CSV table of C-alpha atoms in Angstrom, one decimal:
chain,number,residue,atom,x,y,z
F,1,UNK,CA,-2.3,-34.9,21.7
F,2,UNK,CA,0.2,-33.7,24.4
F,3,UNK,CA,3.1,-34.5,21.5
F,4,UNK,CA,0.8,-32.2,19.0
F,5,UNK,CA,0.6,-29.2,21.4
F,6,UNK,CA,4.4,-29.3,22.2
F,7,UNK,CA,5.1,-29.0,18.6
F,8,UNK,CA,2.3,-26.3,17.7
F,9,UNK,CA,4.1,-24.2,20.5
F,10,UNK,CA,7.7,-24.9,19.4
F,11,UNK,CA,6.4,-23.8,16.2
F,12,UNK,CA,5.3,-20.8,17.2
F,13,UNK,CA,8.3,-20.0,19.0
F,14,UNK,CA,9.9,-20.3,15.4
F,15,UNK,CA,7.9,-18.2,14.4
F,16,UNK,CA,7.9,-15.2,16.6
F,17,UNK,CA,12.0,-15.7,16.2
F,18,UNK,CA,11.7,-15.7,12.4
F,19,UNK,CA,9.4,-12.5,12.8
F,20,UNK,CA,11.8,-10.9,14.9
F,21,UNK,CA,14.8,-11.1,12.5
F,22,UNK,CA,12.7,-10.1,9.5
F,23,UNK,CA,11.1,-6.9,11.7
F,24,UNK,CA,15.0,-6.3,12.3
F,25,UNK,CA,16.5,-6.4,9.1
F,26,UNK,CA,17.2,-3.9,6.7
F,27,UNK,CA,17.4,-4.8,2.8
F,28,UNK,CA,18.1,-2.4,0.2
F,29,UNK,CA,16.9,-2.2,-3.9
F,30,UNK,CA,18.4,-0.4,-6.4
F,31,UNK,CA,17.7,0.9,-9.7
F,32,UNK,CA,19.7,2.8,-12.6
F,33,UNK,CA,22.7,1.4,-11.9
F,34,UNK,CA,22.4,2.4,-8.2
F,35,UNK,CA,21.2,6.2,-9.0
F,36,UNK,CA,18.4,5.4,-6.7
F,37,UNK,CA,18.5,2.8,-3.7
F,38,UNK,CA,15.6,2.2,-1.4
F,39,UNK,CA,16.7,1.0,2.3
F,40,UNK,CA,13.4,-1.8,3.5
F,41,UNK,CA,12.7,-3.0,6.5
F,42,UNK,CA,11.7,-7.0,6.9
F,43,UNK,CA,8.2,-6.0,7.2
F,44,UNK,CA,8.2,-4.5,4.1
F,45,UNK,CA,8.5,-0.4,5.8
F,46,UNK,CA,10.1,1.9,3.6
F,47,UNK,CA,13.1,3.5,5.8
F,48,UNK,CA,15.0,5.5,2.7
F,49,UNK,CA,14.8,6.7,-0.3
F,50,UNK,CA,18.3,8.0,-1.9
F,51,UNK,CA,18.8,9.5,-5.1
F,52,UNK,CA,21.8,10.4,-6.8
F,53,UNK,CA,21.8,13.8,-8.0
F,54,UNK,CA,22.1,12.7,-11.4
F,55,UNK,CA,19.2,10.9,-11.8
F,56,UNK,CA,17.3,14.6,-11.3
F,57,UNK,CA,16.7,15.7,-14.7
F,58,UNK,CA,13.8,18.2,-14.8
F,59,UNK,CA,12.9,17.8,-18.6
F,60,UNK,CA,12.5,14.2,-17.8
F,61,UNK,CA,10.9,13.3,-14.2
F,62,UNK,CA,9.1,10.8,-15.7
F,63,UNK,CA,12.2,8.6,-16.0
F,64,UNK,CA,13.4,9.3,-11.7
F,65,UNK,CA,9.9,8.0,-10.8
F,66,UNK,CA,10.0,5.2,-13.0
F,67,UNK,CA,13.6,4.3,-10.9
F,68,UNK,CA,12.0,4.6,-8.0
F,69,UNK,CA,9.4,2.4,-8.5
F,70,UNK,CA,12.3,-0.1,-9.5
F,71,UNK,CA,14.2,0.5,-6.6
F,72,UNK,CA,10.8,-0.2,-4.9
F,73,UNK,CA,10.0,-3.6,-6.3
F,74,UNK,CA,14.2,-4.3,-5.9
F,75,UNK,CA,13.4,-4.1,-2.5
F,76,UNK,CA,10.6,-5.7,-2.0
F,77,UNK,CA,11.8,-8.6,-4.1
F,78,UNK,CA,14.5,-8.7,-1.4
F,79,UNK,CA,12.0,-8.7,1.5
F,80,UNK,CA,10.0,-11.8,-0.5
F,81,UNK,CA,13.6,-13.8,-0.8
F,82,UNK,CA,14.3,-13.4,3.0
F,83,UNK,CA,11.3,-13.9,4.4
F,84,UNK,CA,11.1,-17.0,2.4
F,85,UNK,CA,14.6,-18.1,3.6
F,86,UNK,CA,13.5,-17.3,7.5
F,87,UNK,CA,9.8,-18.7,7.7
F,88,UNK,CA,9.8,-21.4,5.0
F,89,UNK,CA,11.9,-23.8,6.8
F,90,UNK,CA,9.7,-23.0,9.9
F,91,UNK,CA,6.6,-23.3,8.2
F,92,UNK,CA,7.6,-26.3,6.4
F,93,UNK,CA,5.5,-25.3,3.3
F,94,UNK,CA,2.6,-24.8,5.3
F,95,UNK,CA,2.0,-21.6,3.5
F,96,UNK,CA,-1.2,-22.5,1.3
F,97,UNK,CA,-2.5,-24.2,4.1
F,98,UNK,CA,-3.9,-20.4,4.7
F,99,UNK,CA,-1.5,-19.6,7.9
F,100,UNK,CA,-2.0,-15.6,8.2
F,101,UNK,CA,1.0,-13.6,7.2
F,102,UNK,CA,2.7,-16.7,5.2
């Protein structure tokens, strides 16, 4: 039992550490060839949004929004990857076992 609690805390300790980096980082999406880039926190926090002038066509805003949405679900795409890379080796897979946040 002792053995069982040493590792429960340990993995927590993982945890929090894995939580911290992803909190920390910043990951970026693109869309249009890079007319509009999104800057993302870890966490999934929108920082930036950045587009290039170009992409502004007035006849046509239909098309910029439709890039930023891309640049959105770039992003987030990039936030799913790393947060997969930091927590599933902590986790071990545990994630359907219904661990919050996993």
């Amino acid at each position: 039992m002792q053995q069982m609690l040493k590792q429960a805390q340990k993995m927590q300790q993982q945890i929090a550490a894995a939580q911290a980096e992803l909190a920390a980082a910043e990951l970026t999406g693109t869309a249009g060839g890079g007319l509009v880039t999104v800057t993302i926190s870890g966490t999934g926090e929108i920082r930036a949004v950045k587009i290039d002038p170009k992409a502004v066509d007035p006849e046509d805003v239909e098309t910029l929004e439709d890039l930023v949405v891309a640049a959105v679900h770039n992003a987030n795409e990039a936030v799913r990857n790393l947060t997969e890379e930091k927590m599933g080796p902590v986790t071990g897979g545990m994630g359907g076992l219904g661990l919050p946040g996993f």
